[in-house]
Each structure stands twice: as structure tokens, then as C-alpha cells.
């Protein structure tokens, strides 16, 4: 059994080179402050101003701060102490914000799991981070997450407790570790002095998850210094200020809605966040009017749904809505062109990554730039290079692989030395796996990618992970998961298989295997194609480009013949 350490071991962490860290400090990118301290400024300056709205709950800066103090005390009372990691899996709700702030205030490190994650992902994340507690909602749709949490706790020896948000009354079957309730945590009286556990700028603030090109997500360690700068730089480019009303509808544990500038950005400038549990168009558009929302963030699929809904129903009547940020996956140019005419909000394209670098179009860019590009880095200290297969820079206008370094782009994943060798160059550049074109005006256009990942409406799925499940099935000889085009989500997972003679494997079999292993539903393949042999490249690898083209042509053909029939 591994003993939970109060802080991660130094060999698990890749630091910025000392000279560069010193430069980032002297030049003011890193301010040596905890994330909570930026919010504390607003608590002191205008305690009664509204900070957070979630349904009928409206919290002022002071009330949010007090609730985060109660939760911080609660964690301490459960012997969860500075440096400990806790796996947080909460839906969009004010408690998520209060808990995140609680962690930031006392140096407990939240691992930002996604609401869709299940036993398979949660077990991996808890084990890798050596989390000491899980924070889960009672259920998500038809899944009993209390039960899932206990299964995870049974498999991960460092976990000492499960903290439940929501219904806590019904009895649990078998409990591996004690259960506690977040609601009772909120009733705790804070006894710690604010300065007592105040983290330093170089302490770890949180772990974000990588989009994942390998089997399971990697952990991205963000320090208070670098994440605060991420937030401040995004706030500046997105012009967040005290009048900002931000609509939080994407899952809050994603970097985009959390910190680009997102919920934390709104708190950094004294603005207000309105939390919604889902981006369903009718409610989202009504909320934008009712709460006088000024800025919202969406993935392209959500933007498309809002545009279609608005065209059909004209739900949005007011004129508060100034900016719609769209990112997470490539927004088709035709869709981008419809945002402003239909929703009345300026489009801001955001091409970012949990690993750091954030690109944005600027609010005063020409429409041509806003519609046709994914913007440029938010910080003058961001370094980017676009290189060919030999690692040599390509000229502007030529597609190449994106490399980046900078004050908020960490130099390695947590506890992943083997993977770091592949994802980072010896000079510390992060290879994002995106193929981009830099235009002469400096804006980037995302033209493709050279990573084995499928981007399903902004949710990233590792092809290898899906393939690993296929290989567990009897009769599967070779498996290749590829993206198939989808008009709504951009991409979905198509699984190509070759079978050993005499076997049959269908989509349901693969899905059943993934369900049995407790895998998040969004990773399910949505089509299986059986082929006699896999196409191969010159070096003998499965030729996924060929497979992507095949499924694209086949879908086009199917849709054309459906058109002929109707
Ligand atoms: C965001 O972060 P992640 O970590 O979930 O995914 C990063 C990857 C990028 O490397 C790229 O492949 C893709 O998602 N991506 C885009 C994109 N934004 C992200 N591809 C094309 N166009 C875009 N606008 O997805 C993320 C993090 C912070 C802000 C925004 C998005």
C-alpha cells in the first residue's frame, strides 16, 4: 500500500528552469500570491456585491467566502491537510465554487474530474494523484455515484473518506470508507486564521486533466502563480471587469469555463457568475436575459444549438449579451459567421488547452479574423513555434505542428516521465499535437492534428483507450478508433476492427465491455466497421488517415442515398 504523502514528491514534478522562473517573477507574470487572495481583495472591497448565482441561491462575495471557509474547516476536521489531493467530481453548482475556493485557501489540491467520469477514470485519477478523499454528487442521471465512489475507495488505498453532495439519507450497501455530507460541511464554523494555511505562489493549486492521447488522462499540475497568470491574462483579453456577468454552463472542471477567464476570472475582477447545470438552449437563453449575462462560453456544438434555437424561437430578447466565447474544438467558419447576426453577441474564438497556452481572437479584431481564425496567444510571454516533421520552423501560411512554452504552460505532466519525453522537447516545448497555420497577421488557424485523439464536441477521447477495450473482446484481432465526421458534434468515434475467423463482434459488445469496466459514456464508439485487413502505412502502422477518409466517404455516400430515397 502506498502511504499518502502530504505533498507530492519532487521527482514527480517538472519545474520551470530556475532562471526563467526568476524572470517570470521579476517581470510580474508570477505575483507570488495564492488564487484565493485575489478573491479576498473583492471580499474586502465590496463584501455585499453578488458573486455567484445558482437557481434560487444568490451569494455575495462575503457569503461565498464564508461558505468556502466552512468547507475548508470541514476538510481540516476530516484530517485533509495542505498538500493532500482530493478528487472533486461535482456538477455545475455553487458548492463546486465554494469547495474549489476552500481548497485554494488551505492548500488542499483538487483534482478536477469530469461529471461524466465513472469508476474506470475515477480509480485511475485517484490512484495517480494519491487522493485522500472523493467528493461526488449522490447521482448523475441513472448512476448512483455514492456507490461508484465506494468502489473506487475500495480499490485505492489512499482514500479515507467520501464526501457526498445531495441526498445522503438512504443507506449505503457496502461502504469501504466513511461517508460525509457536503451540506454538513457547510454548517461548520471556521476556526482557522486566514493566513494560517495560505499557500505560496509556487505551491500546487490544482490538477487539471489532459485531453489524453494515451490510455488514460494525465494530470496537469497548475501552481497558484501560473494559474493566476492564466486567469489574469485571459481576463485582460476578454475585458472582464466588475460589470461582467459570466454564464457558466460548460462543466466547470474544464479549464475553459474554470479559468479562461471563466468562473475564476469573474471572481478575480469582482464580477458575477451565473451557474447553469446544462447548456440546453431554452433555459440558457432565458437565463442570459433574466440575469443580464454579458459573456458566456460554449463549445461549437452548444453555440450551434443556441443559434438554431434563437432562429426558431427568438428566445433572446434583451441586449446584455456582449460576447460569446467558443472553443474546445474547431468551430466551422460558416457557424462562426452566424454568431453575431443571430445572437447579437461578439464572437471570441478560444483555442486553448489544459496544458497551458490559450489563444483568443480579440474583441476589436475585424470580423474576418474572428470568423476565420482561432486567435493568437493571450500573453506576450507565450512562445510558439510551428514546425515540420523534422522539428524545423515552417513559414507563415504553411501547416505545421504547434509547440509552445510560457509562464502558464507547465514543463511536464505529473508523475509521467515516460510520457513527458514524448510530449515535451528537451528545450521544454510542449507539443500540443495540433496542426496549425500561422497567418502573417499572427493569428492561428487550427488545420488538423497529429495526435491520436477524437474530439467529440469538445470532449477528448483517446483512441488508444477505446482500442484497449476492443482488444479485450474475444475474436478481435486488430482495432483502430478514428474520428468520423458529425454535423453536430464535429466528430464521433468510429471503431474499425479485423476479426479472427469464425467470430462476430458488434457495437453492442464493445459498449457492453466498456460499461462493465465503468468507462464514461462519452467515450463509447458509435459505429463499428468490420474490415478484412487494416490499411497500413509505409512503416507498417495502421493507416488511420485512410480509415478516416473511408468512413467520411461512406457517411457521405449513405447520406446521399438517404437523400435520393426521400
Ligand atoms: C480545451 O482544452 P483541452 O485540454 O480539453 O483540449 C485541448 C485541445 C487542443 O490541443 C486542441 O486539440 C483542441 O483541444 N482545441 C481546439 C480548440 N480549442 C481546443 N481545436 C480547434 N479549435 C479550437 N478552438 O479544449 C480548452 C482549454 C481552454 C480554453 C479553451 C479550450
Coordinates of N, CA and C in Angstrom, one line a residue, residues 399-555:
X399 N 1.1 24.7 -42.9 CA 0.7 23.9 -41.7 C 1.9 23.3 -41.1
X400 N 1.9 23.3 -39.8 CA 3.0 22.6 -39.0 C 2.5 22.3 -37.6
X401 N 3.3 21.5 -36.9 CA 2.9 21.1 -35.5 C 3.2 22.3 -34.6
X402 N 2.2 22.5 -33.7 CA 2.4 23.6 -32.7 C 3.2 23.2 -31.5
X403 N 4.2 24.0 -31.2 CA 5.0 23.8 -30.0 C 4.8 25.1 -29.1
X404 N 4.8 25.0 -27.8 CA 4.6 26.2 -27.0 C 5.3 26.1 -25.7
X405 N 5.8 27.3 -25.2 CA 6.3 27.4 -23.8 C 5.8 28.7 -23.3
X406 N 5.8 28.9 -22.0 CA 5.4 30.2 -21.5 C 5.1 30.1 -20.0
X407 N 4.8 31.3 -19.4 CA 4.6 31.4 -17.9 C 3.4 30.6 -17.3
X408 N 2.5 30.1 -18.2 CA 1.4 29.3 -17.6 C 1.3 28.0 -18.4
X409 N 2.4 27.6 -19.0 CA 2.4 26.3 -19.7 C 3.4 25.4 -19.0
X410 N 3.0 24.5 -18.1 CA 3.9 23.7 -17.3 C 4.8 22.9 -18.2
X411 N 5.9 22.4 -17.6 CA 7.0 21.8 -18.4 C 6.9 20.2 -18.4
X412 N 5.9 19.7 -17.8 CA 5.7 18.2 -17.8 C 4.5 17.8 -17.1
X413 N 4.0 16.7 -17.4 CA 2.8 16.1 -16.7 C 3.3 15.6 -15.3
X414 N 2.4 15.5 -14.4 CA 2.7 15.0 -13.1 C 3.0 13.5 -13.1
X415 N 4.1 13.1 -12.5 CA 4.4 11.6 -12.4 C 4.2 10.9 -13.7
X416 N 4.8 11.4 -14.8 CA 4.7 10.8 -16.1 C 6.0 10.9 -16.9
X417 N 7.1 10.5 -16.3 CA 8.4 10.7 -17.0 C 8.5 10.2 -18.4
X418 N 7.9 9.0 -18.6 CA 8.0 8.4 -20.0 C 7.2 9.2 -21.0
X419 N 6.0 9.6 -20.6 CA 5.2 10.3 -21.5 C 5.7 11.7 -21.7
X420 N 6.3 12.3 -20.7 CA 6.9 13.7 -20.9 C 8.0 13.7 -22.0
X421 N 8.7 12.6 -22.1 CA 9.8 12.6 -23.1 C 9.1 12.8 -24.5
X422 N 7.9 12.2 -24.7 CA 7.3 12.3 -26.0 C 6.5 13.7 -26.1
X423 N 5.9 14.2 -25.1 CA 5.1 15.3 -25.2 C 5.8 16.7 -25.1
X424 N 7.1 16.6 -24.5 CA 7.8 17.8 -24.4 C 9.2 17.6 -25.1
X425 N 9.7 18.7 -25.7 CA 11.0 18.6 -26.3 C 12.1 18.8 -25.2
X426 N 13.3 18.6 -25.5 CA 14.4 18.7 -24.5 C 14.5 20.2 -24.0
X427 N 14.0 21.1 -24.9 CA 14.1 22.5 -24.5 C 12.8 23.0 -23.8
X428 N 12.0 22.0 -23.4 CA 10.8 22.3 -22.6 C 9.6 22.8 -23.4
X429 N 9.6 22.6 -24.7 CA 8.4 23.0 -25.5 C 7.4 21.9 -25.4
X430 N 6.1 22.3 -25.2 CA 5.0 21.3 -25.2 C 4.5 21.2 -26.6
X431 N 4.4 19.9 -27.0 CA 3.9 19.6 -28.4 C 2.4 19.3 -28.2
X432 N 1.6 20.2 -28.6 CA 0.1 20.1 -28.3 C -0.5 19.0 -29.2
X433 N 0.2 18.6 -30.3 CA -0.4 17.6 -31.2 C -1.4 18.3 -32.2
X434 N -1.5 19.6 -32.2 CA -2.3 20.3 -33.1 C -1.5 20.7 -34.4
X435 N -2.1 20.6 -35.5 CA -1.5 21.2 -36.8 C -2.2 22.5 -37.0
X436 N -1.3 23.5 -37.0 CA -1.9 24.9 -37.2 C -1.2 25.6 -38.3
X437 N -1.8 26.7 -38.8 CA -1.2 27.6 -39.7 C -1.2 28.9 -39.1
X438 N 0.0 29.6 -39.1 CA 0.1 31.0 -38.6 C 0.0 31.9 -39.8
X439 N -1.0 32.8 -39.7 CA -1.2 33.7 -40.8 C -0.2 34.9 -40.6
X440 N 0.1 35.6 -41.6 CA 1.0 36.8 -41.5 C 0.6 37.7 -40.4
X441 N -0.7 37.8 -40.1 CA -1.2 38.7 -39.0 C -1.0 38.1 -37.6
X442 N -0.4 36.9 -37.5 CA -0.1 36.3 -36.2 C -1.2 35.4 -35.7
X443 N -2.4 35.4 -36.4 CA -3.5 34.6 -35.9 C -3.3 33.1 -36.4
X444 N -3.7 32.2 -35.5 CA -3.6 30.8 -35.8 C -4.9 30.2 -36.4
X445 N -4.7 29.3 -37.3 CA -5.9 28.6 -37.8 C -5.6 27.1 -37.5
X446 N -6.5 26.5 -36.8 CA -6.3 25.0 -36.5 C -6.7 24.2 -37.7
X447 N -5.7 23.5 -38.3 CA -5.9 22.9 -39.6 C -6.0 21.4 -39.5
X448 N -5.8 20.8 -38.3 CA -5.8 19.4 -38.1 C -5.1 19.0 -36.8
X449 N -4.7 17.7 -36.7 CA -3.9 17.3 -35.6 C -3.1 16.1 -35.9
X450 N -2.1 15.9 -35.2 CA -1.3 14.7 -35.4 C -1.2 13.9 -34.1
X451 N -2.3 14.0 -33.3 CA -2.4 13.2 -32.1 C -3.6 12.2 -32.2
X452 N -3.5 11.1 -31.6 CA -4.4 10.0 -31.8 C -5.6 10.2 -30.8
X453 N -6.3 11.3 -31.1 CA -7.4 11.6 -30.2 C -8.7 12.0 -31.0
X454 N -9.8 11.7 -30.4 CA -11.1 12.1 -31.1 C -11.7 13.2 -30.3
X455 N -12.1 14.3 -30.9 CA -12.7 15.4 -30.2 C -14.2 15.4 -30.5
X456 N -14.9 14.9 -29.5 CA -16.4 14.7 -29.6 C -17.0 15.9 -29.0
X457 N -17.3 16.9 -29.8 CA -17.9 18.1 -29.3 C -17.2 18.8 -28.1
X458 N -15.8 18.7 -28.2 CA -15.1 19.3 -27.1 C -14.6 18.3 -26.1
X459 N -15.2 17.2 -26.0 CA -14.8 16.1 -25.0 C -13.7 15.3 -25.8
X460 N -12.5 15.1 -25.1 CA -11.4 14.5 -25.8 C -11.4 13.0 -25.5
X461 N -11.3 12.2 -26.5 CA -11.3 10.7 -26.3 C -10.0 10.1 -26.9
X462 N -9.3 9.4 -26.1 CA -8.0 8.8 -26.6 C -8.4 7.5 -27.4
X463 N -7.9 7.5 -28.6 CA -8.2 6.3 -29.5 C -7.7 5.1 -28.8
X464 N -6.5 5.2 -28.3 CA -5.9 4.0 -27.6 C -6.7 3.4 -26.5
X465 N -7.4 4.3 -25.8 CA -8.2 3.8 -24.7 C -9.3 3.0 -25.2
X466 N -10.0 3.5 -26.2 CA -11.1 2.7 -26.8 C -10.6 1.4 -27.4
X467 N -9.5 1.5 -28.1 CA -9.0 0.3 -28.7 C -8.6 -0.8 -27.7
X468 N -8.1 -0.3 -26.5 CA -7.8 -1.3 -25.5 C -9.0 -2.1 -25.0
X469 N -10.1 -1.5 -25.0 CA -11.4 -2.2 -24.6 C -11.7 -3.2 -25.7
X470 N -11.6 -2.8 -27.0 CA -11.9 -3.7 -28.1 C -11.1 -4.9 -28.0
X471 N -9.8 -4.7 -27.7 CA -8.9 -5.9 -27.6 C -9.2 -6.9 -26.6
X472 N -10.0 -6.5 -25.6 CA -10.4 -7.4 -24.6 C -11.5 -8.4 -25.0
X473 N -12.1 -8.1 -26.2 CA -13.1 -9.0 -26.7 C -12.6 -10.1 -27.5
X474 N -13.2 -11.3 -27.2 CA -12.9 -12.5 -28.0 C -13.1 -12.3 -29.5
X475 N -12.1 -12.6 -30.3 CA -12.3 -12.5 -31.7 C -11.8 -11.2 -32.3
X476 N -11.4 -10.2 -31.5 CA -10.9 -9.0 -32.1 C -9.4 -9.2 -32.4
X477 N -9.0 -9.0 -33.6 CA -7.6 -9.2 -34.0 C -6.9 -7.9 -34.0
X478 N -7.5 -6.9 -34.7 CA -6.9 -5.5 -34.7 C -8.0 -4.5 -34.5
X479 N -7.7 -3.4 -33.8 CA -8.7 -2.4 -33.6 C -8.1 -1.0 -33.8
X480 N -8.9 -0.2 -34.4 CA -8.5 1.2 -34.7 C -9.6 2.2 -34.5
X481 N -9.5 3.0 -33.5 CA -10.6 4.0 -33.3 C -10.2 5.3 -34.0
X482 N -11.2 5.8 -34.8 CA -10.9 7.0 -35.6 C -12.1 8.0 -35.5
X483 N -11.9 9.2 -35.8 CA -12.9 10.2 -35.8 C -13.8 10.0 -37.1
X484 N -15.1 10.0 -36.9 CA -16.0 10.1 -38.1 C -16.7 11.5 -38.0
X485 N -16.9 12.2 -39.1 CA -17.5 13.5 -39.1 C -18.9 13.5 -38.6
X486 N -19.3 14.5 -37.8 CA -20.7 14.6 -37.4 C -21.1 16.0 -37.5
X487 N -22.3 16.3 -38.1 CA -22.7 17.7 -38.3 C -22.9 18.5 -37.0
X488 N -23.2 17.8 -35.9 CA -23.5 18.5 -34.6 C -22.2 18.5 -33.7
X489 N -21.6 17.4 -33.5 CA -20.5 17.3 -32.5 C -19.1 17.5 -33.2
X490 N -19.1 17.6 -34.5 CA -17.8 17.7 -35.2 C -17.3 16.3 -35.5
X491 N -17.1 15.5 -34.4 CA -16.5 14.2 -34.6 C -17.2 13.2 -33.6
X492 N -17.3 12.0 -34.0 CA -17.7 10.9 -33.1 C -16.7 9.7 -33.3
X493 N -16.8 8.7 -32.4 CA -15.9 7.6 -32.5 C -16.4 6.5 -33.4
X494 N -15.6 6.2 -34.4 CA -15.9 5.0 -35.2 C -14.8 4.0 -35.0
X495 N -15.1 2.8 -34.8 CA -14.1 1.7 -34.4 C -14.0 0.7 -35.6
X496 N -12.9 0.7 -36.2 CA -12.6 -0.3 -37.2 C -12.0 -1.6 -36.5
X497 N -12.5 -2.7 -37.0 CA -12.0 -4.0 -36.4 C -11.7 -5.0 -37.5
X498 N -10.6 -5.8 -37.2 CA -10.5 -7.0 -38.0 C -10.7 -8.2 -37.0
X499 N -11.4 -9.2 -37.5 CA -11.7 -10.3 -36.5 C -11.0 -11.6 -36.9
X500 N -10.8 -12.4 -35.9 CA -10.3 -13.8 -36.2 C -11.4 -14.6 -36.8
X501 N -11.1 -15.5 -37.8 CA -12.2 -16.2 -38.5 C -13.2 -16.9 -37.5
X502 N -14.5 -16.8 -37.9 CA -15.5 -17.5 -37.1 C -16.0 -16.7 -35.9
X503 N -15.5 -15.4 -35.8 CA -16.1 -14.6 -34.7 C -16.9 -13.5 -35.2
X504 N -17.8 -13.1 -34.4 CA -18.7 -11.9 -34.6 C -18.5 -10.9 -33.5
X505 N -18.3 -9.7 -33.8 CA -18.2 -8.6 -32.8 C -19.0 -7.5 -33.2
X506 N -20.0 -7.0 -32.4 CA -20.8 -5.9 -32.8 C -20.6 -4.7 -31.9
X507 N -21.2 -3.6 -32.3 CA -21.0 -2.3 -31.5 C -21.5 -2.6 -30.0
X508 N -22.6 -3.3 -29.9 CA -23.1 -3.5 -28.5 C -22.1 -4.3 -27.7
X509 N -21.3 -5.2 -28.3 CA -20.4 -5.9 -27.5 C -19.3 -5.0 -26.9
X510 N -18.8 -4.1 -27.8 CA -17.8 -3.2 -27.3 C -18.3 -2.3 -26.2
X511 N -19.5 -1.7 -26.5 CA -20.2 -0.8 -25.5 C -20.4 -1.6 -24.2
X512 N -20.8 -2.8 -24.2 CA -21.0 -3.6 -23.0 C -19.7 -3.8 -22.3
X513 N -18.6 -4.0 -23.0 CA -17.3 -4.2 -22.3 C -16.9 -2.9 -21.6
X514 N -17.2 -1.8 -22.3 CA -16.8 -0.5 -21.7 C -17.7 -0.2 -20.5
X515 N -19.0 -0.5 -20.6 CA -19.9 -0.3 -19.5 C -19.5 -1.1 -18.3
X516 N -19.1 -2.4 -18.6 CA -18.8 -3.3 -17.5 C -17.5 -2.8 -16.7
X517 N -16.6 -2.1 -17.5 CA -15.4 -1.6 -16.9 C -15.6 -0.2 -16.2
X518 N -16.9 0.3 -16.3 CA -17.2 1.6 -15.7 C -16.5 2.8 -16.4
X519 N -16.6 2.8 -17.7 CA -16.0 3.9 -18.5 C -17.0 5.0 -18.8
X520 N -16.6 6.2 -18.8 CA -17.5 7.3 -19.1 C -18.2 7.1 -20.5
X521 N -19.5 7.4 -20.5 CA -20.3 7.1 -21.7 C -19.8 7.8 -23.0
X522 N -19.3 9.1 -22.8 CA -19.0 9.8 -24.0 C -17.9 9.2 -24.8
X523 N -17.2 8.2 -24.2 CA -16.1 7.6 -25.0 C -16.6 6.4 -25.8
X524 N -17.9 6.1 -25.7 CA -18.4 4.9 -26.4 C -18.2 5.1 -27.9
X525 N -17.7 4.1 -28.7 CA -17.8 4.2 -30.1 C -19.3 4.2 -30.6
X526 N -19.5 4.9 -31.7 CA -20.9 5.0 -32.1 C -21.2 4.2 -33.4
X527 N -20.1 3.6 -33.9 CA -20.2 2.8 -35.1 C -19.0 1.8 -35.1
X528 N -19.3 0.6 -35.5 CA -18.2 -0.4 -35.7 C -18.2 -0.8 -37.2
X529 N -17.0 -0.8 -37.8 CA -16.8 -1.2 -39.2 C -15.9 -2.4 -39.1
X530 N -16.4 -3.5 -39.7 CA -15.5 -4.7 -39.7 C -14.8 -4.7 -41.1
X531 N -13.5 -4.9 -41.1 CA -12.8 -5.0 -42.4 C -11.9 -6.2 -42.4
X532 N -11.6 -6.6 -43.6 CA -10.8 -7.9 -43.8 C -9.4 -7.6 -43.3
X533 N -8.8 -6.4 -43.6 CA -7.5 -6.1 -43.2 C -7.4 -4.6 -43.0
X534 N -6.5 -4.2 -42.0 CA -6.3 -2.8 -41.8 C -5.3 -2.3 -42.9
X535 N -5.6 -1.1 -43.4 CA -4.6 -0.4 -44.2 C -3.4 -0.1 -43.4
X536 N -2.2 -0.1 -44.0 CA -1.0 0.2 -43.2 C -0.2 1.3 -43.9
X537 N 0.6 2.0 -43.1 CA 1.5 3.0 -43.7 C 2.8 2.3 -44.1
X538 N 3.7 3.1 -44.7 CA 5.0 2.6 -45.2 C 5.7 1.9 -44.1
X539 N 5.6 2.4 -42.8 CA 6.3 1.8 -41.7 C 5.6 0.7 -41.0
X540 N 4.4 0.3 -41.6 CA 3.7 -0.8 -41.1 C 2.7 -0.5 -40.0
X541 N 2.5 0.8 -39.7 CA 1.5 1.2 -38.7 C 0.1 1.2 -39.3
X542 N -1.0 1.1 -38.5 CA -2.3 1.2 -39.1 C -2.5 2.6 -39.7
X543 N -3.0 2.7 -40.9 CA -3.1 4.0 -41.6 C -4.4 4.6 -41.2
X544 N -4.4 5.4 -40.1 CA -5.7 6.0 -39.6 C -6.2 7.0 -40.6
X545 N -5.3 7.7 -41.3 CA -5.8 8.7 -42.2 C -6.7 8.0 -43.3
X546 N -6.2 6.9 -43.7 CA -7.0 6.2 -44.7 C -8.4 5.8 -44.1
X547 N -8.4 5.3 -42.9 CA -9.6 4.9 -42.2 C -10.6 6.1 -42.1
X548 N -10.0 7.2 -41.7 CA -10.8 8.4 -41.5 C -11.5 8.8 -42.8
X549 N -10.7 8.7 -43.9 CA -11.2 9.0 -45.2 C -12.3 8.1 -45.6
X550 N -12.1 6.8 -45.3 CA -13.1 5.8 -45.7 C -14.4 6.0 -45.0
X551 N -14.4 6.3 -43.7 CA -15.6 6.5 -43.0 C -16.3 7.8 -43.4
X552 N -15.5 8.8 -43.7 CA -16.1 10.1 -44.2 C -16.8 9.8 -45.5
X553 N -16.1 9.1 -46.5 CA -16.8 8.8 -47.8 C -18.0 8.0 -47.6
X554 N -17.9 7.0 -46.7 CA -19.1 6.1 -46.5 C -20.3 6.9 -46.0
X555 N -20.0 7.8 -45.0 CA -21.1 8.5 -44.4 C -21.7 9.5 -45.5

